[in-house]
Amino acid sequence: MNPSDFPKPVLIPVNGVELEVFEAGRHNAGKPIVLCHGWPEHAYSWRYQAPALVEAGYHVIVPNQRGYGNSSRPTEVTDYDIEHLAGDLIALLDHYGYEDVTFVGHDWGAFVVWGLTLLHPDRVNKVINLSLPYQDRGEQPWIEFMEAVLGGDFYFVHFNRQPGVADAVFEDNTFRFLRNMYRKNEPLREPQPGMALIDLARAETPLGEPLMSDSELAVFVSAFESTGFTGSINWYRNLDRNWHVLADVNPIIQQPTLMIYGDRDAIAKSEKLTEFVPNVEVVNLDCGHWIQQERPKETNQAILNWLERQDAT
């Protein structure tokens, strides 16, 4: 898609910050859907879904969340916990005058949508998440658990235990990192010692095939060259804080939910999804992690078919 075809953004003050919001289909007001990107991404990652949803009658709202693009980038790490991230989106609903909406999330955006639905269940009417299934809390804070099981070089742990190290490498190699990250049909390879994403940022030759055109990739590169990576990585630095924040909420999500997996995604599917999300329907697509960009037509079809069935009931 030509980047110039994506909606023009506006800055909207919400929850003590400003969000850069890309809006389409305002003539469909009254039927809202909010699309939440992941890491290291941008609202533009939903470029293939926005037009299809507008055509299907939806008012499409696509924010760059705090830490991304031209949205605010607070300096305090704790300003990126799930209460703040969810609060931004709830305030965005208030700005548009919506009581409840359908939320769609991919990757970290899915984590935010799961958490937002737990914290503000009355503001969410349906959930659609891609790649990252519901994460039950377990008995140990998430980073502690990951460190014990996956070691200190696992990127979630590294981001927390060595703050600033990966950020600087990514910023020194922004184009190379994102070019090497956004790939599809990558060959399977043995895990290597060290911090994999730092190695990825320094690798001269990418694996697999490019996920997007040069002009599409340039949107992401330009954004991160402007912002750096620290604001977005601060989301990871709140995982244990989020674990504590979510301790006292009802862990069951009752809203109708669509979960879309990529069969070749490195993120594992959940064996306990229906325990926590009883009204879930699962779709599996033959792709890797960047589901809605790698398989846009199939993703759109899965989302629109599911929404149509929900509206009919």
CSV table of N, CA and C in Angstrom, one decimal, residues 30-160:
chain,number,residue,atom,x,y,z
A,30,GLY,N,-20.7,5.6,15.3
A,30,GLY,CA,-21.7,4.8,16.0
A,30,GLY,C,-21.3,3.3,15.9
A,31,LYS,N,-20.4,3.0,15.0
A,31,LYS,CA,-19.9,1.6,14.9
A,31,LYS,C,-18.4,1.6,15.0
A,32,PRO,N,-17.8,1.8,16.2
A,32,PRO,CA,-16.4,2.0,16.3
A,32,PRO,C,-15.6,0.8,16.5
A,33,ILE,N,-14.4,0.8,16.0
A,33,ILE,CA,-13.4,-0.3,16.2
A,33,ILE,C,-12.0,0.4,16.4
A,34,VAL,N,-11.3,-0.1,17.4
A,34,VAL,CA,-10.0,0.5,17.7
A,34,VAL,C,-8.9,-0.5,17.5
A,35,LEU,N,-7.9,-0.2,16.7
A,35,LEU,CA,-6.8,-1.1,16.3
A,35,LEU,C,-5.6,-0.7,17.0
A,36,CYS,N,-5.0,-1.7,17.8
A,36,CYS,CA,-3.8,-1.4,18.6
A,36,CYS,C,-2.6,-2.2,18.2
A,37,HIS,N,-1.6,-1.5,17.8
A,37,HIS,CA,-0.3,-2.1,17.2
A,37,HIS,C,0.5,-2.7,18.3
A,38,GLY,N,1.5,-3.5,17.8
A,38,GLY,CA,2.5,-4.1,18.7
A,38,GLY,C,3.9,-3.5,18.6
A,39,TRP,N,4.9,-4.2,19.0
A,39,TRP,CA,6.3,-3.8,19.0
A,39,TRP,C,7.1,-4.6,18.0
A,40,PRO,N,8.1,-3.9,17.4
A,40,PRO,CA,8.3,-2.5,17.3
A,40,PRO,C,7.6,-2.0,16.1
A,41,GLU,N,6.4,-1.5,16.3
A,41,GLU,CA,5.5,-1.2,15.2
A,41,GLU,C,5.0,0.2,15.2
A,42,HIS,N,3.8,0.4,14.6
A,42,HIS,CA,3.3,1.7,14.4
A,42,HIS,C,1.8,1.5,13.9
A,43,ALA,N,1.0,2.5,14.1
A,43,ALA,CA,-0.4,2.4,13.6
A,43,ALA,C,-0.5,1.9,12.1
A,44,TYR,N,0.6,2.3,11.4
A,44,TYR,CA,0.6,1.9,9.9
A,44,TYR,C,0.6,0.4,9.7
A,45,SER,N,0.9,-0.4,10.7
A,45,SER,CA,0.8,-1.8,10.6
A,45,SER,C,-0.6,-2.3,10.3
A,46,TRP,N,-1.6,-1.5,10.5
A,46,TRP,CA,-3.0,-1.8,10.2
A,46,TRP,C,-3.5,-1.3,8.9
A,47,ARG,N,-2.5,-0.9,8.0
A,47,ARG,CA,-2.9,-0.2,6.7
A,47,ARG,C,-3.8,-1.1,5.9
A,48,TYR,N,-3.7,-2.4,5.9
A,48,TYR,CA,-4.6,-3.3,5.1
A,48,TYR,C,-5.9,-3.5,5.7
A,49,GLN,N,-6.1,-3.3,7.0
A,49,GLN,CA,-7.3,-3.6,7.7
A,49,GLN,C,-8.2,-2.4,7.7
A,50,ALA,N,-7.7,-1.2,7.8
A,50,ALA,CA,-8.5,0.0,7.9
A,50,ALA,C,-9.5,0.2,6.8
A,51,PRO,N,-9.0,0.1,5.5
A,51,PRO,CA,-10.0,0.3,4.4
A,51,PRO,C,-11.1,-0.7,4.4
A,52,ALA,N,-10.7,-2.0,4.7
A,52,ALA,CA,-11.7,-3.1,4.6
A,52,ALA,C,-12.8,-2.9,5.7
A,53,LEU,N,-12.3,-2.4,6.9
A,53,LEU,CA,-13.3,-2.2,8.0
A,53,LEU,C,-14.2,-1.0,7.7
A,54,VAL,N,-13.6,0.1,7.1
A,54,VAL,CA,-14.4,1.2,6.7
A,54,VAL,C,-15.5,0.8,5.7
A,55,GLU,N,-15.1,0.0,4.7
A,55,GLU,CA,-16.0,-0.5,3.7
A,55,GLU,C,-17.1,-1.3,4.4
A,56,ALA,N,-16.8,-2.0,5.4
A,56,ALA,CA,-17.8,-2.9,6.1
A,56,ALA,C,-18.7,-2.1,7.1
A,57,GLY,N,-18.4,-0.8,7.2
A,57,GLY,CA,-19.3,0.0,8.0
A,57,GLY,C,-18.8,0.5,9.3
A,58,TYR,N,-17.5,0.4,9.5
A,58,TYR,CA,-16.9,0.7,10.8
A,58,TYR,C,-16.2,2.1,10.8
A,59,HIS,N,-16.3,2.7,12.0
A,59,HIS,CA,-15.5,3.9,12.3
A,59,HIS,C,-14.2,3.4,12.9
A,60,VAL,N,-13.1,3.6,12.1
A,60,VAL,CA,-11.9,2.9,12.4
A,60,VAL,C,-11.0,4.0,13.1
A,61,ILE,N,-10.5,3.6,14.3
A,61,ILE,CA,-9.6,4.5,15.1
A,61,ILE,C,-8.3,3.8,15.4
A,62,VAL,N,-7.2,4.3,14.9
A,62,VAL,CA,-5.9,3.6,15.0
A,62,VAL,C,-4.9,4.6,15.6
A,63,PRO,N,-4.7,4.4,16.9
A,63,PRO,CA,-3.7,5.3,17.6
A,63,PRO,C,-2.3,4.7,17.5
A,64,ASN,N,-1.3,5.6,17.4
A,64,ASN,CA,0.0,5.3,17.9
A,64,ASN,C,0.0,5.5,19.4
A,65,GLN,N,0.3,4.4,20.1
A,65,GLN,CA,0.1,4.4,21.5
A,65,GLN,C,1.3,5.1,22.1
A,66,ARG,N,1.3,5.5,23.4
A,66,ARG,CA,2.3,6.3,24.0
A,66,ARG,C,3.7,5.6,23.9
A,67,GLY,N,4.7,6.4,23.5
A,67,GLY,CA,6.0,5.9,23.2
A,67,GLY,C,6.3,5.7,21.8
A,68,TYR,N,5.3,5.9,20.9
A,68,TYR,CA,5.4,5.6,19.5
A,68,TYR,C,5.1,6.8,18.6
A,69,GLY,N,5.7,6.9,17.5
A,69,GLY,CA,5.4,7.9,16.5
A,69,GLY,C,5.4,9.3,17.1
A,70,ASN,N,4.4,10.1,16.8
A,70,ASN,CA,4.3,11.4,17.3
A,70,ASN,C,3.5,11.5,18.6
A,71,SER,N,3.1,10.4,19.2
A,71,SER,CA,2.5,10.4,20.5
A,71,SER,C,3.5,10.7,21.6
A,72,SER,N,3.0,11.1,22.7
A,72,SER,CA,3.9,11.5,23.8
A,72,SER,C,4.8,10.3,24.2
A,73,ARG,N,5.9,10.7,24.7
A,73,ARG,CA,6.9,9.7,25.2
A,73,ARG,C,7.3,10.1,26.7
A,74,PRO,N,6.5,9.8,27.7
A,74,PRO,CA,6.9,10.2,29.0
A,74,PRO,C,8.3,9.6,29.4
A,75,THR,N,9.0,10.2,30.3
A,75,THR,CA,10.3,9.8,30.7
A,75,THR,C,10.3,8.7,31.8
A,76,GLU,N,9.2,8.7,32.6
A,76,GLU,CA,9.2,7.7,33.7
A,76,GLU,C,8.8,6.4,33.2
A,77,VAL,N,9.6,5.4,33.6
A,77,VAL,CA,9.3,4.0,33.1
A,77,VAL,C,7.9,3.6,33.5
A,78,THR,N,7.5,3.9,34.8
A,78,THR,CA,6.2,3.4,35.3
A,78,THR,C,5.0,4.1,34.5
A,79,ASP,N,5.3,5.1,33.7
A,79,ASP,CA,4.2,5.7,33.0
A,79,ASP,C,3.8,4.9,31.8
A,80,TYR,N,4.4,3.7,31.6
A,80,TYR,CA,4.0,2.8,30.5
A,80,TYR,C,3.4,1.5,31.1
A,81,ASP,N,2.9,1.5,32.3
A,81,ASP,CA,2.3,0.3,32.8
A,81,ASP,C,0.9,0.1,32.2
A,82,ILE,N,0.2,-1.0,32.5
A,82,ILE,CA,-1.0,-1.3,31.8
A,82,ILE,C,-2.1,-0.4,32.2
A,83,GLU,N,-2.1,0.2,33.4
A,83,GLU,CA,-3.1,1.2,33.8
A,83,GLU,C,-3.0,2.4,33.0
A,84,HIS,N,-1.8,2.9,32.7
A,84,HIS,CA,-1.6,4.1,31.8
A,84,HIS,C,-2.0,3.7,30.3
A,85,LEU,N,-1.5,2.6,29.8
A,85,LEU,CA,-1.8,2.3,28.4
A,85,LEU,C,-3.3,2.0,28.2
A,86,ALA,N,-3.9,1.4,29.2
A,86,ALA,CA,-5.4,1.2,29.1
A,86,ALA,C,-6.1,2.5,29.3
A,87,GLY,N,-5.6,3.3,30.2
A,87,GLY,CA,-6.2,4.6,30.4
A,87,GLY,C,-6.2,5.5,29.2
A,88,ASP,N,-5.2,5.4,28.4
A,88,ASP,CA,-5.1,6.2,27.2
A,88,ASP,C,-6.2,5.9,26.3
A,89,LEU,N,-6.5,4.6,26.1
A,89,LEU,CA,-7.5,4.1,25.2
A,89,LEU,C,-8.9,4.4,25.7
A,90,ILE,N,-9.1,4.2,27.0
A,90,ILE,CA,-10.4,4.6,27.6
A,90,ILE,C,-10.7,6.1,27.4
A,91,ALA,N,-9.7,6.9,27.6
A,91,ALA,CA,-9.8,8.3,27.4
A,91,ALA,C,-10.1,8.7,25.9
A,92,LEU,N,-9.5,7.8,25.0
A,92,LEU,CA,-9.8,8.0,23.6
A,92,LEU,C,-11.3,7.7,23.3
A,93,LEU,N,-11.8,6.7,23.9
A,93,LEU,CA,-13.2,6.4,23.7
A,93,LEU,C,-14.1,7.6,24.2
A,94,ASP,N,-13.7,8.2,25.4
A,94,ASP,CA,-14.4,9.3,25.9
A,94,ASP,C,-14.3,10.5,24.9
A,95,HIS,N,-13.2,10.7,24.3
A,95,HIS,CA,-13.0,11.8,23.4
A,95,HIS,C,-14.0,11.7,22.2
A,96,TYR,N,-14.2,10.5,21.7
A,96,TYR,CA,-15.1,10.2,20.6
A,96,TYR,C,-16.6,10.0,21.1
A,97,GLY,N,-16.8,10.0,22.4
A,97,GLY,CA,-18.1,9.8,22.9
A,97,GLY,C,-18.7,8.4,22.8
A,98,TYR,N,-17.8,7.4,22.9
A,98,TYR,CA,-18.2,6.0,22.8
A,98,TYR,C,-18.2,5.4,24.2
A,99,GLU,N,-19.3,4.7,24.5
A,99,GLU,CA,-19.4,4.0,25.7
A,99,GLU,C,-18.6,2.7,25.7
A,100,ASP,N,-18.7,1.9,24.6
A,100,ASP,CA,-17.9,0.7,24.5
A,100,ASP,C,-17.7,0.5,23.0
A,101,VAL,N,-16.6,-0.3,22.7
A,101,VAL,CA,-16.1,-0.5,21.3
A,101,VAL,C,-15.6,-1.9,21.2
A,102,THR,N,-15.3,-2.3,20.0
A,102,THR,CA,-14.6,-3.5,19.7
A,102,THR,C,-13.1,-3.1,19.6
A,103,PHE,N,-12.3,-3.8,20.3
A,103,PHE,CA,-10.8,-3.6,20.3
A,103,PHE,C,-10.1,-4.7,19.6
A,104,VAL,N,-9.1,-4.3,18.8
A,104,VAL,CA,-8.3,-5.3,18.0
A,104,VAL,C,-6.9,-5.0,18.4
A,105,GLY,N,-6.1,-6.1,18.8
A,105,GLY,CA,-4.7,-5.9,19.1
A,105,GLY,C,-3.8,-7.0,18.5
A,106,HIS,N,-2.6,-6.5,18.2
A,106,HIS,CA,-1.6,-7.5,17.7
A,106,HIS,C,-0.4,-7.4,18.6
A,107,ASP,N,0.2,-8.5,19.0
A,107,ASP,CA,1.4,-8.6,19.7
A,107,ASP,C,1.2,-7.8,21.1
A,108,TRP,N,2.1,-6.8,21.3
A,108,TRP,CA,1.9,-6.0,22.6
A,108,TRP,C,0.5,-5.3,22.6
A,109,GLY,N,0.0,-4.9,21.4
A,109,GLY,CA,-1.3,-4.4,21.4
A,109,GLY,C,-2.4,-5.4,21.9
A,110,ALA,N,-2.1,-6.7,21.6
A,110,ALA,CA,-3.0,-7.7,22.2
A,110,ALA,C,-2.9,-7.7,23.7
A,111,PHE,N,-1.7,-7.6,24.2
A,111,PHE,CA,-1.6,-7.6,25.7
A,111,PHE,C,-2.3,-6.5,26.3
A,112,VAL,N,-2.2,-5.3,25.7
A,112,VAL,CA,-3.0,-4.1,26.2
A,112,VAL,C,-4.5,-4.4,26.1
A,113,VAL,N,-5.0,-5.0,25.0
A,113,VAL,CA,-6.4,-5.2,24.9
A,113,VAL,C,-6.9,-6.2,25.9
A,114,TRP,N,-6.1,-7.3,26.1
A,114,TRP,CA,-6.5,-8.2,27.2
A,114,TRP,C,-6.6,-7.5,28.5
A,115,GLY,N,-5.5,-6.7,28.9
A,115,GLY,CA,-5.5,-6.0,30.2
A,115,GLY,C,-6.6,-5.0,30.3
A,116,LEU,N,-6.8,-4.2,29.2
A,116,LEU,CA,-7.8,-3.2,29.2
A,116,LEU,C,-9.2,-3.9,29.5
A,117,THR,N,-9.4,-5.0,28.9
A,117,THR,CA,-10.7,-5.7,29.0
A,117,THR,C,-10.9,-6.2,30.4
A,118,LEU,N,-9.8,-6.6,31.1
A,118,LEU,CA,-9.9,-7.0,32.5
A,118,LEU,C,-10.2,-5.8,33.4
A,119,LEU,N,-9.5,-4.6,33.1
A,119,LEU,CA,-9.6,-3.5,34.0
A,119,LEU,C,-10.9,-2.7,33.7
A,120,HIS,N,-11.4,-2.7,32.5
A,120,HIS,CA,-12.5,-1.8,32.1
A,120,HIS,C,-13.5,-2.7,31.3
A,121,PRO,N,-14.0,-3.7,31.8
A,121,PRO,CA,-14.9,-4.6,31.0
A,121,PRO,C,-16.1,-4.0,30.4
A,122,ASP,N,-16.6,-2.9,31.1
A,122,ASP,CA,-17.8,-2.3,30.6
A,122,ASP,C,-17.6,-1.4,29.3
A,123,ARG,N,-16.3,-1.2,29.0
A,123,ARG,CA,-16.0,-0.4,27.9
A,123,ARG,C,-15.6,-1.2,26.6
A,124,VAL,N,-15.7,-2.5,26.7
A,124,VAL,CA,-15.2,-3.4,25.6
A,124,VAL,C,-16.4,-4.3,25.3
A,125,ASN,N,-16.9,-4.2,24.0
A,125,ASN,CA,-18.0,-5.1,23.6
A,125,ASN,C,-17.5,-6.4,22.9
A,126,LYS,N,-16.4,-6.3,22.2
A,126,LYS,CA,-15.8,-7.5,21.6
A,126,LYS,C,-14.3,-7.4,21.5
A,127,VAL,N,-13.6,-8.5,21.5
A,127,VAL,CA,-12.2,-8.5,21.5
A,127,VAL,C,-11.7,-9.4,20.3
A,128,ILE,N,-10.8,-8.8,19.6
A,128,ILE,CA,-10.1,-9.5,18.5
A,128,ILE,C,-8.6,-9.4,18.7
A,129,ASN,N,-7.9,-10.5,19.0
A,129,ASN,CA,-6.4,-10.4,19.2
A,129,ASN,C,-5.7,-11.3,18.3
A,130,LEU,N,-4.5,-10.8,17.9
A,130,LEU,CA,-3.6,-11.5,16.9
A,130,LEU,C,-2.3,-11.8,17.6
A,131,SER,N,-1.8,-13.0,17.4
A,131,SER,CA,-0.5,-13.5,17.8
A,131,SER,C,-0.4,-13.8,19.3
A,132,LEU,N,-0.7,-12.9,20.2
A,132,LEU,CA,-0.5,-13.1,21.6
A,132,LEU,C,-1.8,-13.5,22.3
A,133,PRO,N,-1.8,-14.8,22.7
A,133,PRO,CA,-3.1,-15.2,23.5
A,133,PRO,C,-3.1,-14.6,24.9
A,134,TYR,N,-4.2,-14.8,25.5
A,134,TYR,CA,-4.3,-14.4,26.9
A,134,TYR,C,-3.2,-15.0,27.7
A,135,GLN,N,-2.6,-14.2,28.6
A,135,GLN,CA,-1.5,-14.6,29.5
A,135,GLN,C,-2.1,-14.7,30.9
A,136,ASP,N,-2.3,-15.9,31.4
A,136,ASP,CA,-2.7,-16.0,32.8
A,136,ASP,C,-1.5,-15.7,33.7
A,137,ARG,N,-1.8,-15.1,34.9
A,137,ARG,CA,-0.8,-14.6,35.8
A,137,ARG,C,0.1,-15.6,36.3
A,138,GLY,N,-0.3,-16.8,36.6
A,138,GLY,CA,0.5,-17.7,37.3
A,138,GLY,C,0.9,-17.3,38.7
A,139,GLU,N,1.8,-17.9,39.4
A,139,GLU,CA,2.1,-17.6,40.7
A,139,GLU,C,3.4,-16.8,40.9
A,140,GLN,N,4.1,-16.5,39.8
A,140,GLN,CA,5.4,-15.8,39.9
A,140,GLN,C,5.3,-14.6,38.9
A,141,PRO,N,5.8,-13.4,39.3
A,141,PRO,CA,5.8,-12.3,38.3
A,141,PRO,C,6.4,-12.7,37.0
A,142,TRP,N,5.9,-12.2,35.9
A,142,TRP,CA,6.3,-12.7,34.6
A,142,TRP,C,7.8,-12.6,34.3
A,143,ILE,N,8.5,-11.5,34.6
A,143,ILE,CA,9.9,-11.4,34.3
A,143,ILE,C,10.7,-12.4,35.1
A,144,GLU,N,10.3,-12.5,36.4
A,144,GLU,CA,11.0,-13.5,37.3
A,144,GLU,C,10.9,-14.9,36.7
A,145,PHE,N,9.7,-15.2,36.2
A,145,PHE,CA,9.4,-16.5,35.6
A,145,PHE,C,10.2,-16.7,34.4
A,146,MET,N,10.2,-15.7,33.5
A,146,MET,CA,11.0,-15.8,32.2
A,146,MET,C,12.5,-15.9,32.5
A,147,GLU,N,13.0,-15.2,33.5
A,147,GLU,CA,14.4,-15.3,33.8
A,147,GLU,C,14.8,-16.7,34.3
A,148,ALA,N,13.9,-17.3,35.1
A,148,ALA,CA,14.2,-18.6,35.6
A,148,ALA,C,14.1,-19.6,34.5
A,149,VAL,N,13.2,-19.5,33.6
A,149,VAL,CA,13.0,-20.5,32.6
A,149,VAL,C,13.9,-20.3,31.3
A,150,LEU,N,14.0,-19.0,30.9
A,150,LEU,CA,14.6,-18.7,29.6
A,150,LEU,C,15.9,-18.0,29.7
A,151,GLY,N,16.3,-17.6,30.9
A,151,GLY,CA,17.6,-17.0,31.1
A,151,GLY,C,17.7,-15.5,30.9
A,152,GLY,N,18.8,-15.0,31.3
A,152,GLY,CA,19.0,-13.5,31.3
A,152,GLY,C,19.1,-12.9,29.9
A,153,ASP,N,19.4,-13.7,28.9
A,153,ASP,CA,19.6,-13.2,27.5
A,153,ASP,C,18.3,-13.1,26.8
A,154,PHE,N,17.2,-13.7,27.3
A,154,PHE,CA,15.9,-13.6,26.7
A,154,PHE,C,15.5,-12.1,26.7
A,155,TYR,N,15.0,-11.6,25.5
A,155,TYR,CA,14.9,-10.2,25.4
A,155,TYR,C,14.0,-9.5,26.4
A,156,PHE,N,12.9,-10.2,26.8
A,156,PHE,CA,12.1,-9.6,27.9
A,156,PHE,C,12.9,-9.3,29.1
A,157,VAL,N,13.7,-10.3,29.5
A,157,VAL,CA,14.6,-10.2,30.7
A,157,VAL,C,15.7,-9.2,30.5
A,158,HIS,N,16.3,-9.2,29.3
A,158,HIS,CA,17.4,-8.3,29.0
A,158,HIS,C,17.0,-6.9,29.1
A,159,PHE,N,15.8,-6.6,28.5
A,159,PHE,CA,15.3,-5.2,28.5
A,159,PHE,C,15.1,-4.7,30.0
A,160,ASN,N,14.8,-5.6,30.9
A,160,ASN,CA,14.5,-5.2,32.3
A,160,ASN,C,15.8,-5.2,33.1
